[in-house]
Short mmCIF file of C-alpha atoms and ligand atoms in Angstrom, two decimals:
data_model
loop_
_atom_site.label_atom_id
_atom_site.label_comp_id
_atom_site.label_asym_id
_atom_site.label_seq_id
_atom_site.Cartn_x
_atom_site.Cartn_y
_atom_site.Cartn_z
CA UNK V 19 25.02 133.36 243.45
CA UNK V 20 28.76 134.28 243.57
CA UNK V 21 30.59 134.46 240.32
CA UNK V 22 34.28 133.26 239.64
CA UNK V 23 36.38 135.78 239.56
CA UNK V 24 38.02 136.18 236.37
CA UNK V 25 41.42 136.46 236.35
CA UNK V 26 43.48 139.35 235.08
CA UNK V 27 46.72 139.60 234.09
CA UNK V 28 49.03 142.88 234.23
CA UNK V 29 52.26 143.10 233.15
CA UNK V 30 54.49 146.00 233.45
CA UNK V 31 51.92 146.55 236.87
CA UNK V 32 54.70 148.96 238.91
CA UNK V 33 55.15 151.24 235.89
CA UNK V 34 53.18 154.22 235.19
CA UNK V 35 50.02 152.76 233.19
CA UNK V 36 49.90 150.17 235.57
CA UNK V 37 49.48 152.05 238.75
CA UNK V 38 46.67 154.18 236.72
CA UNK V 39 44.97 150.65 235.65
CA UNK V 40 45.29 148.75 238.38
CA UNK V 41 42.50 150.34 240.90
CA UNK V 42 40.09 150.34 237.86
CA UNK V 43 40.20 147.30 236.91
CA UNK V 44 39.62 146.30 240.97
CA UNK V 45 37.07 148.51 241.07
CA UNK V 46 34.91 146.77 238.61
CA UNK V 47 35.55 149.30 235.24
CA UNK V 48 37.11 146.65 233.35
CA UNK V 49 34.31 143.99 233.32
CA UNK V 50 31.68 145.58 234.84
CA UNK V 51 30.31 146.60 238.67
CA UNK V 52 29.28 142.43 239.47
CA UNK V 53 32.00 141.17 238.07
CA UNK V 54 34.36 139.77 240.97
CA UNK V 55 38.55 140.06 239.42
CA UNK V 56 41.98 138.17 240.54
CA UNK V 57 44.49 140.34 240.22
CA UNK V 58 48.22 138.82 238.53
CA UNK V 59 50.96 141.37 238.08
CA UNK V 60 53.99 140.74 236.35
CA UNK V 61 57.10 142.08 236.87
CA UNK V 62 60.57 141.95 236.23
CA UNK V 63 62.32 141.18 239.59
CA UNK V 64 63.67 144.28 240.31
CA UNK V 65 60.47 145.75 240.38
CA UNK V 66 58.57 143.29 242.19
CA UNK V 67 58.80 145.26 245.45
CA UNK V 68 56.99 148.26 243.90
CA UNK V 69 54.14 146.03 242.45
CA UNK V 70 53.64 144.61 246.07
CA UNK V 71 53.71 148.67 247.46
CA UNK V 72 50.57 148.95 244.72
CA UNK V 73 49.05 145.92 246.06
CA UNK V 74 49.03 146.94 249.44
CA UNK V 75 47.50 150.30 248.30
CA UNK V 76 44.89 148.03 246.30
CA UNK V 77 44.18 146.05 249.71
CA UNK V 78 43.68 148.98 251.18
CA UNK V 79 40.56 150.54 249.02
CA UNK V 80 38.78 147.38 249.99
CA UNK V 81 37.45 146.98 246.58
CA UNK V 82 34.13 144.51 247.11
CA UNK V 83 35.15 143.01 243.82
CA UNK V 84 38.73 142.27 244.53
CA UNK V 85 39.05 138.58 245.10
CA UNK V 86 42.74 138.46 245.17
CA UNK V 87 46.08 139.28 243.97
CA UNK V 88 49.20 137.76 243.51
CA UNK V 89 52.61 138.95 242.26
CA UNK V 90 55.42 137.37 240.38
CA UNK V 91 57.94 137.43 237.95
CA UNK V 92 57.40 134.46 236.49
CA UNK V 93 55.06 134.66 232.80
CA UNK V 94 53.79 130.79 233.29
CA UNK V 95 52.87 131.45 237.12
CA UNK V 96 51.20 135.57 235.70
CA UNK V 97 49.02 133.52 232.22
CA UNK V 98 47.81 130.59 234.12
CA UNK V 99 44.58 130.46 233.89
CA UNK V 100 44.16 133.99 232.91
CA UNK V 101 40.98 135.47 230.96
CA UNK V 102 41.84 138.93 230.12
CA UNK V 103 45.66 139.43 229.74
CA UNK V 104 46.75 143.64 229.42
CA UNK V 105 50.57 143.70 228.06
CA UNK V 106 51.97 146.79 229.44
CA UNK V 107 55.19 146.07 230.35
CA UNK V 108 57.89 146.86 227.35
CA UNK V 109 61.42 147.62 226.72
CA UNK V 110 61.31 151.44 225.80
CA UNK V 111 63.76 153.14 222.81
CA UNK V 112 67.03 154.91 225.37
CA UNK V 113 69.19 156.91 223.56
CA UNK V 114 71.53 155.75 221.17
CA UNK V 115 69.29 152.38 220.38
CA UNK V 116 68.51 151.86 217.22
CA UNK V 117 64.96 150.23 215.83
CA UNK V 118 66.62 147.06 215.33
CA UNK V 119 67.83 147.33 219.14
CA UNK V 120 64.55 147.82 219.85
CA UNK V 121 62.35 145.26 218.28
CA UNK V 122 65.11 142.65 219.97
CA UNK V 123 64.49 143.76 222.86
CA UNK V 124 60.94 143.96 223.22
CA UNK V 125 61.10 139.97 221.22
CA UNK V 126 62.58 139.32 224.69
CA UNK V 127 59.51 140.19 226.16
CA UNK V 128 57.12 139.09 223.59
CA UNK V 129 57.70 135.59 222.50
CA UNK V 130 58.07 134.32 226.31
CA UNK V 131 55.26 135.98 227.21
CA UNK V 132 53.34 134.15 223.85
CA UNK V 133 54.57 130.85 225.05
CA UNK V 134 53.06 131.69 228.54
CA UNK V 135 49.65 132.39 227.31
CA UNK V 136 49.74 129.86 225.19
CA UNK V 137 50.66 127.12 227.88
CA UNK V 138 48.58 128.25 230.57
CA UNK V 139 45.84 130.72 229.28
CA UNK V 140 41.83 130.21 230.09
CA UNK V 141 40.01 128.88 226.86
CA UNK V 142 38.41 132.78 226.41
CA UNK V 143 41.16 134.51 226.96
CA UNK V 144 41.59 138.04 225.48
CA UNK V 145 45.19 139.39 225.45
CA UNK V 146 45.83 143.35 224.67
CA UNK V 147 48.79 144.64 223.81
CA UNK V 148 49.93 148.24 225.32
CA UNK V 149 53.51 147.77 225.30
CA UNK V 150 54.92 149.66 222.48
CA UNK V 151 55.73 149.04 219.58
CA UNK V 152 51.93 147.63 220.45
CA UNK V 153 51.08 146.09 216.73
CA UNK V 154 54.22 144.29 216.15
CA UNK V 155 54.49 142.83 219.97
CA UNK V 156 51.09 141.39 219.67
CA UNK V 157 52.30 140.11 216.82
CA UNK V 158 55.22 138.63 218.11
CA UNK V 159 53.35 137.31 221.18
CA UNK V 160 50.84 135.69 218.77
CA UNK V 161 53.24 134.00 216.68
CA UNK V 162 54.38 132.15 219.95
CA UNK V 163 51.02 131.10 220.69
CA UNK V 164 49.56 128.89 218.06
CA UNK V 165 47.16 126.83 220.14
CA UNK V 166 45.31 130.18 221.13
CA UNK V 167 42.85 131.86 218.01
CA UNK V 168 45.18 134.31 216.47
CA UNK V 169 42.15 136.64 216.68
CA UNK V 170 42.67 136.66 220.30
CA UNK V 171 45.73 138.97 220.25
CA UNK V 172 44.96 142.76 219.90
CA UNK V 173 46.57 146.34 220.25
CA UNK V 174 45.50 149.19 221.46
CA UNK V 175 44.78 151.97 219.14
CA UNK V 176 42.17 153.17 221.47
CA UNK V 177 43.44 155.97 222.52
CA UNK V 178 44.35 157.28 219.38
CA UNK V 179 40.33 157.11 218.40
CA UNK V 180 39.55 158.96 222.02
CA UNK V 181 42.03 161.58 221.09
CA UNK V 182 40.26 161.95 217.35
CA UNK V 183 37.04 162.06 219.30
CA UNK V 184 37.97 164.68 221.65
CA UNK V 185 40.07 166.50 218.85
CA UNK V 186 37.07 166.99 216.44
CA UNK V 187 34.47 167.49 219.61
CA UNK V 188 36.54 170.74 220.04
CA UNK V 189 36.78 171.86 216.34
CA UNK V 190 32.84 171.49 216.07
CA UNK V 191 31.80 172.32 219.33
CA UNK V 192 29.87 168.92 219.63
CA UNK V 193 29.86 166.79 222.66
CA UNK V 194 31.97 163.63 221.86
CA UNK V 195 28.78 161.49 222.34
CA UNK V 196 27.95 163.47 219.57
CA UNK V 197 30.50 161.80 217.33
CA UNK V 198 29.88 158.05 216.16
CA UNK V 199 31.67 155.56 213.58
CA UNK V 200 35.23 157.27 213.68
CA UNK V 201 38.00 155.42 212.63
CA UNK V 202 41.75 154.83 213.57
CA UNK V 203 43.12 152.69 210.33
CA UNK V 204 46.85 151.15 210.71
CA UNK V 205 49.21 151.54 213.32
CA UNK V 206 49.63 152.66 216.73
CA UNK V 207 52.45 155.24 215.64
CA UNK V 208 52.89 158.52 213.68
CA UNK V 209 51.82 156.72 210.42
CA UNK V 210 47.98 156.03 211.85
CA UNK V 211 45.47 157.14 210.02
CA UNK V 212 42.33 158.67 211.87
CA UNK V 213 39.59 158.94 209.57
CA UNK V 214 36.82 161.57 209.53
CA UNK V 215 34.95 160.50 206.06
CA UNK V 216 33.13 157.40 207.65
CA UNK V 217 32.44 159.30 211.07
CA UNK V 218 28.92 160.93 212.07
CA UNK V 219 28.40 163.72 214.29
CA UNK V 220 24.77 164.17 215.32
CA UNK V 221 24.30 162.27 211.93
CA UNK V 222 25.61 164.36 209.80
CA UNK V 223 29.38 163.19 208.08
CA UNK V 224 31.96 164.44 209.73
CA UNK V 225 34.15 165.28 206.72
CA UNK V 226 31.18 167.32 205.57
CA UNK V 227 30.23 169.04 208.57
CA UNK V 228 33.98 169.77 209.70
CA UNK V 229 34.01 171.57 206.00
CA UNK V 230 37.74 172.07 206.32
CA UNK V 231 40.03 170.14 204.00
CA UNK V 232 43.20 172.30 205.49
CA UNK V 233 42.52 171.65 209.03
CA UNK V 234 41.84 167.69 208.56
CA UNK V 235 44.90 167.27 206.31
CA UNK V 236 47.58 169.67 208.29
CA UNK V 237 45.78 170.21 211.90
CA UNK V 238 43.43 167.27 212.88
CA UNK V 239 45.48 163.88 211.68
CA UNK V 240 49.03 165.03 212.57
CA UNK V 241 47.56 166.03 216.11
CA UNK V 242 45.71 162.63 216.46
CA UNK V 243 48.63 160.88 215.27
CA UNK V 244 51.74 162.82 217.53
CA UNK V 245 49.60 163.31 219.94
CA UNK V 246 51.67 160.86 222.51
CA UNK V 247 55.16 162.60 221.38
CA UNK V 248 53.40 165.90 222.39
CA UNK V 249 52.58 164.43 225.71
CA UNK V 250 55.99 163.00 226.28
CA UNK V 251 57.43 166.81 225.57
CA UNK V 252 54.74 168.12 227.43
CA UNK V 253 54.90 165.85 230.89
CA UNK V 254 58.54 164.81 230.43
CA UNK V 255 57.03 160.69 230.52
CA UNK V 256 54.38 159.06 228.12
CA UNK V 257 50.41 158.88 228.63
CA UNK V 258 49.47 157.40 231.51
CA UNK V 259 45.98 157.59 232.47
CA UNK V 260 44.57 157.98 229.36
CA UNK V 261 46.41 155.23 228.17
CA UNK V 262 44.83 152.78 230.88
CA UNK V 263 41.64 154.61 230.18
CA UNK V 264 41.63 153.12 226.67
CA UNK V 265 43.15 149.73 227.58
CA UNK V 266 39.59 149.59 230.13
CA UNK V 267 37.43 150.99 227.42
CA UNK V 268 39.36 148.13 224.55
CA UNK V 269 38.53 145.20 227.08
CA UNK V 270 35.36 147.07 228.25
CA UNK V 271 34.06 146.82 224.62
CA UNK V 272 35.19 143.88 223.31
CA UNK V 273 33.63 141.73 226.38
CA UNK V 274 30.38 143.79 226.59
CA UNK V 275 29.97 144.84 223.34
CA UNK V 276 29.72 148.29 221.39
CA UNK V 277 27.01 150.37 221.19
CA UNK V 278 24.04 150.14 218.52
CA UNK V 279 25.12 152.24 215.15
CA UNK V 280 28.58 152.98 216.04
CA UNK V 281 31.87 151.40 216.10
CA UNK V 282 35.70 151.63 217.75
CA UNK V 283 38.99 150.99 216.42
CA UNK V 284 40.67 148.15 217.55
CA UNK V 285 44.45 146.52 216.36
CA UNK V 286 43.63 143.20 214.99
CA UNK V 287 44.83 140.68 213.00
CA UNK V 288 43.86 141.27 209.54
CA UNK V 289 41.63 138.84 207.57
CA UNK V 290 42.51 140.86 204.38
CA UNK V 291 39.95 143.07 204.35
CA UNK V 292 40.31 146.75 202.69
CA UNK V 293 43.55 145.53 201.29
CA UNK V 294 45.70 145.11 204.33
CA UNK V 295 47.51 141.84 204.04
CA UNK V 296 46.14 138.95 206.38
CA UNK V 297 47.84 138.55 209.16
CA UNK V 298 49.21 142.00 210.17
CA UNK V 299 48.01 142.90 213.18
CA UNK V 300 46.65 146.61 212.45
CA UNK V 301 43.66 148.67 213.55
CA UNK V 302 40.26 148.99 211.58
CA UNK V 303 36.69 150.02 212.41
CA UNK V 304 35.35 147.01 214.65
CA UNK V 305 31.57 146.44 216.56
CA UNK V 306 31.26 143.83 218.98
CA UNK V 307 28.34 141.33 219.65
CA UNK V 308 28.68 138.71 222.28
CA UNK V 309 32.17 138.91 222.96
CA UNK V 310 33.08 138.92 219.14
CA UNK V 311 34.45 141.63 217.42
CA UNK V 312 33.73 141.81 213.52
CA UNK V 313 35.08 144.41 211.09
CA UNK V 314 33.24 146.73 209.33
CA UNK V 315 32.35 145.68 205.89
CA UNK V 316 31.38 147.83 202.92
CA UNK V 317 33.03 151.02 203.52
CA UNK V 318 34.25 153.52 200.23
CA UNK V 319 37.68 154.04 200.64
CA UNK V 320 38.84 157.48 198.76
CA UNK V 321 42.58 157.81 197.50
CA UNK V 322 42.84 160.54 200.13
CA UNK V 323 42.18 157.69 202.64
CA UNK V 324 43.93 154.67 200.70
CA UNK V 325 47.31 156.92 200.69
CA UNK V 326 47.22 157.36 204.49
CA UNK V 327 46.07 153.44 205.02
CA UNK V 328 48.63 152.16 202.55
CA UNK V 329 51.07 153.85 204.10
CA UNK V 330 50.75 153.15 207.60
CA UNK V 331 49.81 149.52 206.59
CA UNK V 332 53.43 149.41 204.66
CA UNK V 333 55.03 150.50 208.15
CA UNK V 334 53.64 147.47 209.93
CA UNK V 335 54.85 145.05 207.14
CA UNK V 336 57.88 146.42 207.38
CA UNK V 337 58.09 146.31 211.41
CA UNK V 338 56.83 142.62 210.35
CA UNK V 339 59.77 142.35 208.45
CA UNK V 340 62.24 143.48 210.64
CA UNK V 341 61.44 140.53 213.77
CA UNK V 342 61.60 137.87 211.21
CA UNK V 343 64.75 138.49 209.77
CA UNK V 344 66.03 138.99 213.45
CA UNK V 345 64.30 135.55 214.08
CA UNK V 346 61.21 136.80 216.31
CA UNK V 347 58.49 135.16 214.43
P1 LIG W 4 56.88 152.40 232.58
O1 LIG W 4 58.31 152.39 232.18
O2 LIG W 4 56.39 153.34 233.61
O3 LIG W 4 56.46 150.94 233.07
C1 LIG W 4 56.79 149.79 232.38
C2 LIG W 4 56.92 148.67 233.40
O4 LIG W 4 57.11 147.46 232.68
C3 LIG W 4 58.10 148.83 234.34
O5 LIG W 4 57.63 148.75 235.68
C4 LIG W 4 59.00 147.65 233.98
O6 LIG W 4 59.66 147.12 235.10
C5 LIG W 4 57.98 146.67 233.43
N1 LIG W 4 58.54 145.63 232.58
C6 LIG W 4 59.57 145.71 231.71
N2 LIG W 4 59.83 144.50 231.16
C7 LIG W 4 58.92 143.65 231.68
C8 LIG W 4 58.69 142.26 231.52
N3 LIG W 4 59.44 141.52 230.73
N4 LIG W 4 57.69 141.71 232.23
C9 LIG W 4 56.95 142.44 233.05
N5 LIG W 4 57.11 143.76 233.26
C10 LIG W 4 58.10 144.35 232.58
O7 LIG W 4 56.06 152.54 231.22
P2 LIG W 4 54.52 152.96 231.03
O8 LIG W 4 54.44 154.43 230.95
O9 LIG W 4 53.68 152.23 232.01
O10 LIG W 4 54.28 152.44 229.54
C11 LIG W 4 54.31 151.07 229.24
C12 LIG W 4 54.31 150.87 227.74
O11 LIG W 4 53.10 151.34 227.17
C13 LIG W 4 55.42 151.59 226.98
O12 LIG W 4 55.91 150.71 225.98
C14 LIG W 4 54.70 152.75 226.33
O13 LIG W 4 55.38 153.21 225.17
C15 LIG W 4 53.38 152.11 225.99
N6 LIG W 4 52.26 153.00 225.70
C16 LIG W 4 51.38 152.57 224.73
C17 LIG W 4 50.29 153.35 224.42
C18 LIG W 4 49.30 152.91 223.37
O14 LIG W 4 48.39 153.70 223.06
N7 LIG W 4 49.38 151.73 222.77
C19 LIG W 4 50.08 154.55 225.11
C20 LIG W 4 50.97 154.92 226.11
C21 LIG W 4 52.07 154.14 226.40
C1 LIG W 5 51.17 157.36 223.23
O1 LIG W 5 50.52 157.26 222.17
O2 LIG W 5 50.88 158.18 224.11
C2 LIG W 5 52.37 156.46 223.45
O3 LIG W 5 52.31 155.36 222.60
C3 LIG W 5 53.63 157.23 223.27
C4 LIG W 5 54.85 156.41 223.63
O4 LIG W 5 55.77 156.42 222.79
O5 LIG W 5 54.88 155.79 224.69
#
């Protein structure tokens, strides 16, 4: 029997994380190898010419899977319809813009873009927020969308929990299939939290095993957490590819579910749950059955850990903050 194709939406599909998303998604690493996609990239006109140069690339790996794709800069024409909806596409800080500037700018983006989903979206769909700063635009996109579950709008702190992963693979000379039940707490920024005390590695707590209070505190969690600021110095542009890898591995997961005994960090909406005020959309440990993510109940939370949750948790209030006094939510 043929399946529908589901439809996926791309925004921001000419930039850099698009072009290293795009062909992975067509080529079934999204939503799995029998799983037929439609293609809808979003652009702002200007850049409409370069989506349709990626487009002609994507014709021309005659993915089996590839049903279609269509291009636009229009948000009603890019949501309609659309299951599984990556926000790339955001207004990044240029010099001399302050953070005010750049919440604005990026409400621009965000709130149409809500209103879109919301008019037009498929009754399952799954929106993920890339676009930086990730937390508060899915946020703002959220607040614009009140017909769709509120749970439905995610970040992507992903990458930040493949980067702990690798980091503390390295330090203990483990595989990182090794490593289960690590944690990124918070935001997508320098404030996150990636935390080692609930993590396993070959069963064993990784806290414990890493035995190394000095290298958590002053090596592994400022690494985690600048790691994209070191890229950006270190490529002269922002994470690309492992960017999209996470987005595919966040949509991956929360459609097919995570593995027995372990767990991945996702940016959700908070349901109040180890103190972070409902509503804010910020990361915790998450498992996913049946195309429902839950979050992980019952965890100790040490001061050392409650200082560096508090804290990034306070950031995101305060981003919260900031778009509604400027009107965004
Ligand atoms: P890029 O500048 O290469 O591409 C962004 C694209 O978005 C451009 O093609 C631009 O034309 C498009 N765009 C801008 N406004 C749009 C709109 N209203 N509708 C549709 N498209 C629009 O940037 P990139 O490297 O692909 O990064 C995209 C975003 O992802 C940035 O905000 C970046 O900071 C963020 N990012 C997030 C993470 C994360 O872990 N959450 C990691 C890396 C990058
Ligand atoms: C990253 O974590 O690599 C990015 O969010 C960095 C950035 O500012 O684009």
């Amino acid at each position: 029997m043929t399946r529908t194709p589901v439809n996926v939406t791309v925004t921001g599909a000419a930039g850099q994380i698009g072009y290293a998303l795009l062909f992975r998604i067509a080529s079934g690493q999204l939503l799995g190898a029998d799983v037929p996609v439609r293609l809808r990239l979003l652009e702002i006109p200007q850049a409409v010419k370069a989506a349709e140069g990626t487009a002609m690339e994507l014709d021309d790996c005659a993915f089996p899977l590839l049903s279609g794709i269509d291009i636009t800069d229009d948000a009603k024409t890019a949501f309609d319809g659309v299951n599984v909806a990556l926000l790339v596409g955001a207004r990044p800080r240029t010099k001399g813009m302050e953070r005010g500037d750049l919440l604005q700018a990026n409400g621009g983006i965000f709130k149409p873009q809500g209103e879109a989903i919301n008019a037009g979206a498929a009754d399952d769909v799954r929106v993920l927020v890339v676009g930086n700063p990730a937390n508060t635009n899915a946020l703002i996109a959220q607040q614009h969308a009140p017909d769709v579950p509120a749970g439905r709008f995610t970040a992507m702190t992903r990458l930040d929990h493949n980067r702990a992963l690798s980091q503390l693979a390295k330090k203990l000379g483990v595989s990182v299939t090794d490593i289960k039940k690590l944690t990124i707490w918070g935001n997508h920024s320098a404030t996150q939290y990636p935390d080692l005390f609930h993590a396993e590695v070959n069963g064993q707590n990784a806290a414990q095993a890493v035995n190394d209070q000095k290298w958590l505190e002053d090596d592994f969690i400022p690494t985690v957490a600048k790691r994209g600021a070191a890229i950006i110095e270190a490529r002269g542009a922002s994470s690309a590819a492992s960017a999209a890898n996470a987005a595919i591995d966040h949509i991956h997961d929360w459609v097919n579910g995570t593995a027995e005994g372990d767990w991945v960090s996702m940016a959700i909406p908070s349901d109040g749950s180890y103190g972070v005020p409902e509503g804010i959309i910020s990361s915790f440990p998450v498992t996913v059955t049946d195309g429902e993510y839950e979050i992980v109940q019952g965890l100790e939370i040490d001061e050392f850990s409650r200082a560096r949750i508090d804290a990034s948790v306070a950031e995101l209030v305060e981003e919260r903050d900031a778009v509604k006094a400027l009107g965004l939510i």
